[in-house]
CSV table of C-alpha atoms in Angstrom, one decimal:
chain,number,residue,atom,x,y,z
A,1,MET,CA,-1.6,10.4,-3.9
A,2,GLU,CA,1.9,9.1,-3.6
A,3,GLU,CA,3.0,6.9,-6.6
A,4,LEU,CA,4.3,4.1,-4.4
A,5,ALA,CA,1.0,3.8,-2.4
A,6,VAL,CA,-0.9,3.7,-5.7
A,7,ALA,CA,1.3,1.0,-7.2
A,8,ILE,CA,1.1,-1.2,-4.0
A,9,GLY,CA,-2.7,-0.7,-3.9
A,10,LYS,CA,-3.0,-1.8,-7.5
A,11,ASN,CA,-0.9,-4.9,-6.9
A,12,ILE,CA,-3.0,-5.8,-3.8
A,13,ARG,CA,-6.3,-5.3,-5.8
A,14,GLU,CA,-5.1,-7.5,-8.7
A,15,LYS,CA,-4.0,-10.3,-6.3
A,16,ARG,CA,-7.3,-10.1,-4.4
A,17,ARG,CA,-9.3,-10.4,-7.6
A,18,ALA,CA,-7.1,-13.2,-8.9
A,19,ASN,CA,-7.9,-15.1,-5.6
A,20,GLY,CA,-11.6,-14.5,-6.2
A,21,LEU,CA,-12.1,-12.5,-3.0
A,22,SER,CA,-14.6,-9.7,-2.6
A,23,GLN,CA,-13.2,-6.6,-0.9
A,24,ASP,CA,-15.5,-7.2,2.1
A,25,ARG,CA,-14.3,-10.8,2.5
A,26,PHE,CA,-10.7,-9.9,1.9
A,27,ALA,CA,-10.8,-7.2,4.6
A,28,LEU,CA,-12.4,-9.5,7.0
A,29,VAL,CA,-9.8,-12.2,6.5
A,30,ALA,CA,-6.9,-9.7,6.7
A,31,GLY,CA,-8.4,-8.1,9.9
A,32,ILE,CA,-8.6,-4.6,8.3
A,33,ASP,CA,-11.6,-2.4,8.1
A,34,ARG,CA,-13.3,-2.6,4.7
A,35,SER,CA,-13.4,1.1,4.1
A,36,TYR,CA,-9.7,1.3,5.0
A,37,MET,CA,-8.9,-1.6,2.6
A,38,GLY,CA,-10.6,0.4,-0.1
A,39,LYS,CA,-8.3,3.3,0.6
A,40,ILE,CA,-5.3,1.0,0.5
A,41,GLU,CA,-6.3,-0.4,-2.9
A,42,ARG,CA,-6.9,3.1,-4.3
A,43,GLY,CA,-3.5,4.2,-2.9
A,44,GLU,CA,-5.0,6.9,-0.7
A,45,VAL,CA,-3.0,5.8,2.3
A,46,SER,CA,0.5,4.4,3.0
A,47,ILE,CA,0.4,1.2,4.8
A,48,THR,CA,2.7,-0.1,7.6
A,49,LEU,CA,4.9,-3.2,7.1
A,50,GLU,CA,2.6,-5.0,9.6
A,51,LYS,CA,-0.4,-4.4,7.4
A,52,LEU,CA,1.6,-5.4,4.3
A,53,TYR,CA,2.4,-8.7,6.0
A,54,ARG,CA,-1.2,-9.2,7.1
A,55,ILE,CA,-2.5,-8.6,3.6
A,56,ALA,CA,0.1,-10.9,2.1
A,57,GLU,CA,-0.9,-13.6,4.6
A,58,ALA,CA,-4.6,-13.2,3.6
A,59,LEU,CA,-3.6,-13.5,-0.1
A,60,HIS,CA,-1.3,-16.5,0.5
A,61,CYS,CA,1.7,-14.8,-1.0
A,62,GLU,CA,5.0,-13.2,0.0
A,63,PRO,CA,4.9,-9.5,0.9
A,64,ILE,CA,7.6,-8.8,-1.7
A,65,SER,CA,5.2,-9.9,-4.4
A,66,LEU,CA,3.0,-6.9,-3.6
A,67,LEU,CA,5.7,-4.4,-4.0
A,68,PRO,CA,6.3,-2.7,-7.4
A,69,LYS,CA,9.7,-2.8,-9.2
A,70,MET,CA,11.9,0.2,-8.4
A,71,SER,CA,12.1,1.0,-12.1
A,72,SER,CA,8.3,1.4,-12.3
A,73,ILE,CA,7.9,4.2,-9.8
A,74,ARG,CA,9.3,7.6,-9.2
A,75,LEU,CA,10.1,8.4,-5.6
A,76,GLN,CA,9.6,11.9,-4.3
A,77,THR,CA,12.7,14.1,-3.7
A,78,PRO,CA,13.8,13.9,0.0
A,79,ARG,CA,13.0,16.9,2.1
A,80,LYS,CA,15.7,19.3,3.4
A,81,THR,CA,15.6,20.1,7.1
A,82,ASN,CA,15.8,23.8,7.9
A,83,LYS,CA,17.5,25.4,11.0
A,84,GLY,CA,14.3,24.9,13.1
A,85,GLY,CA,14.3,21.2,12.4
A,86,LEU,CA,11.2,21.4,10.2
A,87,ASN,CA,11.1,19.8,6.8
A,88,GLU,CA,10.9,21.9,3.7
A,89,VAL,CA,9.6,20.7,0.3
A,90,ARG,CA,12.1,21.2,-2.5
């Protein structure tokens, strides 16, 4: 799991619980499948900006409040492109 996705999912879950919403109700309000919402909250998937905004709207907050501080996460090293145009992991 990517550290960023896990941090965002944790923030979403905390705000959802603070708003007193069950995951089922929250997913319905946000217009996102409940099982996919579970994957988001566990950090198993990376979400699009559109989904981030839909989630923020359902939580009555600004999207930026769901993002972790840069200092709290470690981003993966960028991949280097080889001659064939394919990405290689460093």
